[in-house]
């Protein structure tokens, strides 16, 4: 499949390039990165030596039309702008947030602006999702925190008091993207842990709640404290909740 990556210069784009290079079915031919157009891929991703002779380009609609599969690795609110350039036959996978949420109200609250719509949620580890994803042409890849936390709760969400789930999760600095921010400088981050966007305002909160509500069939509420850790990548998530009355570890040992 001829494949395009829009947003190939970022951290997500770089990781995607690494995975695609070794895949037998994908043929990456477009490496779009508007601000880096004309630059060598290895100037930003020096570890991707297999792309040594490839260059970033602008996202040319005519060239994109030649692609069977398009990955969008863009900041929130940017992916939806490319929809007019795609055909119904093309497979589109959005690594950003634009199409994850079902609720337009939640989108406006946590991201702002008009809600672009809802695509198939691309978390195949959830029961029954793999077949749905395989048959979809529009797929919304889940967020980083959302993946870790949802998968920790999904197997036992019907055994716990799901309206009072408490999560503390530490993430590395690459989760904030490649843009220069003073609070992500090495001298600011090294040797410390700092919480941020706590108190129900982190944008992955509604994504997690919606995913677990689909499994449980009733309301889910999480109290989420994200923490910035002095590491480049990775997430360590600790999730706690009370068992429902009458549920014991002995009766449900296979679930724990």
mmCIF file of N, CA, C and O in Angstrom, residues 49-102:
data_model
loop_
_atom_site.group_PDB
_atom_site.id
_atom_site.type_symbol
_atom_site.label_atom_id
_atom_site.label_comp_id
_atom_site.label_asym_id
_atom_site.label_seq_id
_atom_site.Cartn_x
_atom_site.Cartn_y
_atom_site.Cartn_z
ATOM 1 N N UNK A 49 18.214 5.749 9.748
ATOM 2 C CA UNK A 49 19.207 5.797 8.679
ATOM 3 C C UNK A 49 18.683 5.196 7.379
ATOM 4 O O UNK A 49 19.198 5.484 6.299
ATOM 5 N N UNK A 50 17.634 4.386 7.447
ATOM 6 C CA UNK A 50 17.062 3.798 6.246
ATOM 7 C C UNK A 50 16.379 4.853 5.366
ATOM 8 O O UNK A 50 16.110 4.598 4.190
ATOM 9 N N UNK A 51 16.107 6.028 5.945
ATOM 10 C CA UNK A 51 15.510 7.131 5.179
ATOM 11 C C UNK A 51 16.553 8.204 4.843
ATOM 12 O O UNK A 51 16.207 9.356 4.594
ATOM 13 N N UNK A 52 17.792 7.828 4.816
ATOM 14 C CA UNK A 52 18.889 8.790 4.668
ATOM 15 C C UNK A 52 18.749 9.658 3.423
ATOM 16 O O UNK A 52 19.128 10.827 3.422
ATOM 17 N N UNK A 53 18.193 9.116 2.361
ATOM 18 C CA UNK A 53 18.110 9.854 1.101
ATOM 19 C C UNK A 53 16.697 10.383 0.816
ATOM 20 O O UNK A 53 16.395 10.787 -0.311
ATOM 21 N N UNK A 54 15.858 10.391 1.846
ATOM 22 C CA UNK A 54 14.491 10.894 1.706
ATOM 23 C C UNK A 54 14.372 12.271 2.349
ATOM 24 O O UNK A 54 15.102 12.604 3.282
ATOM 25 N N UNK A 55 13.408 13.060 1.855
ATOM 26 C CA UNK A 55 13.232 14.426 2.320
ATOM 27 C C UNK A 55 11.779 14.667 2.732
ATOM 28 O O UNK A 55 10.855 14.052 2.188
ATOM 29 N N UNK A 56 11.610 15.557 3.689
ATOM 30 C CA UNK A 56 10.267 16.029 4.027
ATOM 31 C C UNK A 56 9.736 16.886 2.883
ATOM 32 O O UNK A 56 10.504 17.559 2.193
ATOM 33 N N UNK A 57 8.417 16.865 2.724
ATOM 34 C CA UNK A 57 7.791 17.656 1.664
ATOM 35 C C UNK A 57 6.545 18.336 2.198
ATOM 36 O O UNK A 57 6.115 18.093 3.331
ATOM 37 N N UNK A 58 5.956 19.186 1.383
ATOM 38 C CA UNK A 58 4.653 19.760 1.711
ATOM 39 C C UNK A 58 3.579 18.712 1.425
ATOM 40 O O UNK A 58 3.811 17.751 0.686
ATOM 41 N N UNK A 59 2.412 18.890 2.004
ATOM 42 C CA UNK A 59 1.302 17.949 1.798
ATOM 43 C C UNK A 59 0.573 18.320 0.517
ATOM 44 O O UNK A 59 -0.403 19.077 0.524
ATOM 45 N N UNK A 60 1.042 17.818 -0.596
ATOM 46 C CA UNK A 60 0.484 18.114 -1.923
ATOM 47 C C UNK A 60 -0.741 17.224 -2.167
ATOM 48 O O UNK A 60 -0.622 15.998 -2.217
ATOM 49 N N UNK A 61 -1.932 17.814 -2.313
ATOM 50 C CA UNK A 61 -3.146 17.018 -2.517
ATOM 51 C C UNK A 61 -3.054 16.076 -3.704
ATOM 52 O O UNK A 61 -3.590 14.957 -3.662
ATOM 53 N N UNK A 62 -2.375 16.490 -4.773
ATOM 54 C CA UNK A 62 -2.254 15.634 -5.957
ATOM 55 C C UNK A 62 -1.447 14.383 -5.650
ATOM 56 O O UNK A 62 -1.794 13.278 -6.085
ATOM 57 N N UNK A 63 -0.377 14.539 -4.870
ATOM 58 C CA UNK A 63 0.444 13.391 -4.496
ATOM 59 C C UNK A 63 -0.302 12.518 -3.491
ATOM 60 O O UNK A 63 -0.239 11.281 -3.548
ATOM 61 N N UNK A 64 -1.019 13.138 -2.562
ATOM 62 C CA UNK A 64 -1.780 12.369 -1.577
ATOM 63 C C UNK A 64 -2.837 11.498 -2.237
ATOM 64 O O UNK A 64 -3.173 10.419 -1.733
ATOM 65 N N UNK A 65 -3.350 11.941 -3.366
ATOM 66 C CA UNK A 65 -4.386 11.172 -4.059
ATOM 67 C C UNK A 65 -3.858 9.840 -4.570
ATOM 68 O O UNK A 65 -4.640 8.937 -4.894
ATOM 69 N N UNK A 66 -2.541 9.699 -4.667
ATOM 70 C CA UNK A 66 -1.925 8.457 -5.145
ATOM 71 C C UNK A 66 -1.727 7.444 -4.015
ATOM 72 O O UNK A 66 -1.275 6.325 -4.267
ATOM 73 N N UNK A 67 -2.074 7.833 -2.793
ATOM 74 C CA UNK A 67 -1.828 6.979 -1.635
ATOM 75 C C UNK A 67 -3.064 6.175 -1.250
ATOM 76 O O UNK A 67 -4.191 6.675 -1.300
ATOM 77 N N UNK A 68 -2.838 4.925 -0.864
ATOM 78 C CA UNK A 68 -3.926 4.069 -0.395
ATOM 79 C C UNK A 68 -4.200 4.288 1.091
ATOM 80 O O UNK A 68 -5.326 4.119 1.558
ATOM 81 N N UNK A 69 -3.148 4.634 1.834
ATOM 82 C CA UNK A 69 -3.219 4.778 3.289
ATOM 83 C C UNK A 69 -2.549 6.083 3.695
ATOM 84 O O UNK A 69 -1.443 6.387 3.236
ATOM 85 N N UNK A 70 -3.229 6.851 4.547
ATOM 86 C CA UNK A 70 -2.681 8.123 5.004
ATOM 87 C C UNK A 70 -2.750 8.179 6.522
ATOM 88 O O UNK A 70 -3.814 7.976 7.123
ATOM 89 N N UNK A 71 -1.606 8.437 7.142
ATOM 90 C CA UNK A 71 -1.532 8.657 8.584
ATOM 91 C C UNK A 71 -1.442 10.158 8.850
ATOM 92 O O UNK A 71 -0.657 10.870 8.200
ATOM 93 N N UNK A 72 -2.218 10.624 9.809
ATOM 94 C CA UNK A 72 -2.160 12.012 10.249
ATOM 95 C C UNK A 72 -1.535 12.057 11.628
ATOM 96 O O UNK A 72 -2.053 11.461 12.570
ATOM 97 N N UNK A 73 -0.395 12.729 11.737
ATOM 98 C CA UNK A 73 0.307 12.837 13.021
ATOM 99 C C UNK A 73 0.436 14.321 13.359
ATOM 100 O O UNK A 73 1.529 14.891 13.334
ATOM 101 N N UNK A 74 -0.684 14.924 13.661
ATOM 102 C CA UNK A 74 -0.772 16.379 13.791
ATOM 103 C C UNK A 74 -1.346 16.788 15.149
ATOM 104 O O UNK A 74 -2.015 15.996 15.819
ATOM 105 N N UNK A 75 -1.119 18.042 15.547
ATOM 106 C CA UNK A 75 -1.716 18.534 16.803
ATOM 107 C C UNK A 75 -3.241 18.547 16.720
ATOM 108 O O UNK A 75 -3.825 18.540 15.624
ATOM 109 N N UNK A 76 -3.869 18.586 17.876
ATOM 110 C CA UNK A 76 -5.333 18.616 17.944
ATOM 111 C C UNK A 76 -5.886 19.785 17.147
ATOM 112 O O UNK A 76 -5.386 20.901 17.213
ATOM 113 N N UNK A 77 -6.919 19.498 16.372
ATOM 114 C CA UNK A 77 -7.565 20.527 15.578
ATOM 115 C C UNK A 77 -7.028 20.680 14.173
ATOM 116 O O UNK A 77 -7.624 21.392 13.357
ATOM 117 N N UNK A 78 -5.924 20.007 13.840
ATOM 118 C CA UNK A 78 -5.300 20.160 12.534
ATOM 119 C C UNK A 78 -5.698 19.064 11.539
ATOM 120 O O UNK A 78 -5.753 19.293 10.338
ATOM 121 N N UNK A 79 -5.962 17.866 12.029
ATOM 122 C CA UNK A 79 -6.250 16.753 11.120
ATOM 123 C C UNK A 79 -7.505 16.999 10.290
ATOM 124 O O UNK A 79 -7.550 16.680 9.093
ATOM 125 N N UNK A 80 -8.526 17.554 10.916
ATOM 126 C CA UNK A 80 -9.807 17.748 10.229
ATOM 127 C C UNK A 80 -9.677 18.653 9.009
ATOM 128 O O UNK A 80 -10.472 18.551 8.066
ATOM 129 N N UNK A 81 -8.688 19.520 8.994
ATOM 130 C CA UNK A 81 -8.494 20.440 7.868
ATOM 131 C C UNK A 81 -8.144 19.715 6.576
ATOM 132 O O UNK A 81 -8.308 20.269 5.490
ATOM 133 N N UNK A 82 -7.649 18.487 6.686
ATOM 134 C CA UNK A 82 -7.236 17.746 5.496
ATOM 135 C C UNK A 82 -8.353 16.897 4.900
ATOM 136 O O UNK A 82 -8.179 16.325 3.816
ATOM 137 N N UNK A 83 -9.498 16.796 5.563
ATOM 138 C CA UNK A 83 -10.569 15.916 5.092
ATOM 139 C C UNK A 83 -10.993 16.177 3.652
ATOM 140 O O UNK A 83 -11.263 15.219 2.904
ATOM 141 N N UNK A 84 -11.077 17.428 3.193
ATOM 142 C CA UNK A 84 -11.502 17.657 1.799
ATOM 143 C C UNK A 84 -10.561 17.054 0.757
ATOM 144 O O UNK A 84 -10.953 16.889 -0.404
ATOM 145 N N UNK A 85 -9.338 16.711 1.147
ATOM 146 C CA UNK A 85 -8.361 16.181 0.193
ATOM 147 C C UNK A 85 -8.421 14.656 0.058
ATOM 148 O O UNK A 85 -7.721 14.083 -0.780
ATOM 149 N N UNK A 86 -9.255 13.998 0.872
ATOM 150 C CA UNK A 86 -9.281 12.540 0.878
ATOM 151 C C UNK A 86 -10.518 12.005 0.161
ATOM 152 O O UNK A 86 -11.563 12.655 0.115
ATOM 153 N N UNK A 87 -10.380 10.806 -0.387
ATOM 154 C CA UNK A 87 -11.515 10.128 -1.019
ATOM 155 C C UNK A 87 -12.066 9.063 -0.079
ATOM 156 O O UNK A 87 -11.407 8.650 0.877
ATOM 157 N N UNK A 88 -13.258 8.596 -0.375
ATOM 158 C CA UNK A 88 -13.896 7.575 0.461
ATOM 159 C C UNK A 88 -13.134 6.252 0.411
ATOM 160 O O UNK A 88 -13.223 5.450 1.350
ATOM 161 N N UNK A 89 -12.400 6.019 -0.663
ATOM 162 C CA UNK A 89 -11.680 4.755 -0.820
ATOM 163 C C UNK A 89 -10.391 4.717 -0.019
ATOM 164 O O UNK A 89 -9.870 3.628 0.294
ATOM 165 N N UNK A 90 -9.840 5.864 0.322
ATOM 166 C CA UNK A 90 -8.576 5.898 1.051
ATOM 167 C C UNK A 90 -8.777 5.546 2.523
ATOM 168 O O UNK A 90 -9.771 5.940 3.137
ATOM 169 N N UNK A 91 -7.816 4.806 3.056
ATOM 170 C CA UNK A 91 -7.815 4.467 4.484
ATOM 171 C C UNK A 91 -7.067 5.561 5.230
ATOM 172 O O UNK A 91 -5.905 5.843 4.920
ATOM 173 N N UNK A 92 -7.734 6.183 6.207
ATOM 174 C CA UNK A 92 -7.140 7.284 6.962
ATOM 175 C C UNK A 92 -7.052 6.904 8.436
ATOM 176 O O UNK A 92 -8.048 6.488 9.038
ATOM 177 N N UNK A 93 -5.858 7.053 9.001
ATOM 178 C CA UNK A 93 -5.648 6.800 10.431
ATOM 179 C C UNK A 93 -5.140 8.087 11.065
ATOM 180 O O UNK A 93 -4.082 8.603 10.681
ATOM 181 N N UNK A 94 -5.903 8.625 11.998
ATOM 182 C CA UNK A 94 -5.528 9.873 12.664
ATOM 183 C C UNK A 94 -4.892 9.557 14.014
ATOM 184 O O UNK A 94 -5.540 8.983 14.890
ATOM 185 N N UNK A 95 -3.629 9.917 14.169
ATOM 186 C CA UNK A 95 -2.945 9.732 15.446
ATOM 187 C C UNK A 95 -3.264 10.851 16.430
ATOM 188 O O UNK A 95 -2.905 10.770 17.596
ATOM 189 N N UNK A 96 -3.881 11.917 15.955
ATOM 190 C CA UNK A 96 -4.244 13.045 16.802
ATOM 191 C C UNK A 96 -5.598 12.843 17.466
ATOM 192 O O UNK A 96 -6.179 11.751 17.442
ATOM 193 N N UNK A 97 -6.129 13.926 18.012
ATOM 194 C CA UNK A 97 -7.332 13.839 18.853
ATOM 195 C C UNK A 97 -8.630 14.156 18.138
ATOM 196 O O UNK A 97 -9.707 13.948 18.695
ATOM 197 N N UNK A 98 -8.575 14.619 16.899
ATOM 198 C CA UNK A 98 -9.738 15.237 16.267
ATOM 199 C C UNK A 98 -10.991 14.376 16.211
ATOM 200 O O UNK A 98 -12.106 14.897 16.250
ATOM 201 N N UNK A 99 -10.846 13.059 16.096
ATOM 202 C CA UNK A 99 -12.008 12.203 15.867
ATOM 203 C C UNK A 99 -12.194 11.146 16.950
ATOM 204 O O UNK A 99 -12.895 10.159 16.746
ATOM 205 N N UNK A 100 -11.570 11.335 18.112
ATOM 206 C CA UNK A 100 -11.659 10.335 19.182
ATOM 207 C C UNK A 100 -12.961 10.428 19.970
ATOM 208 O O UNK A 100 -13.528 9.414 20.370
ATOM 209 N N UNK A 101 -13.406 11.636 20.241
ATOM 210 C CA UNK A 101 -14.528 11.825 21.156
ATOM 211 C C UNK A 101 -15.875 11.712 20.445
ATOM 212 O O UNK A 101 -16.048 12.182 19.320
ATOM 213 N N UNK A 102 -16.837 11.114 21.128
ATOM 214 C CA UNK A 102 -18.201 11.042 20.617
ATOM 215 C C UNK A 102 -18.967 12.331 20.903
ATOM 216 O O UNK A 102 -19.832 12.734 20.133
#
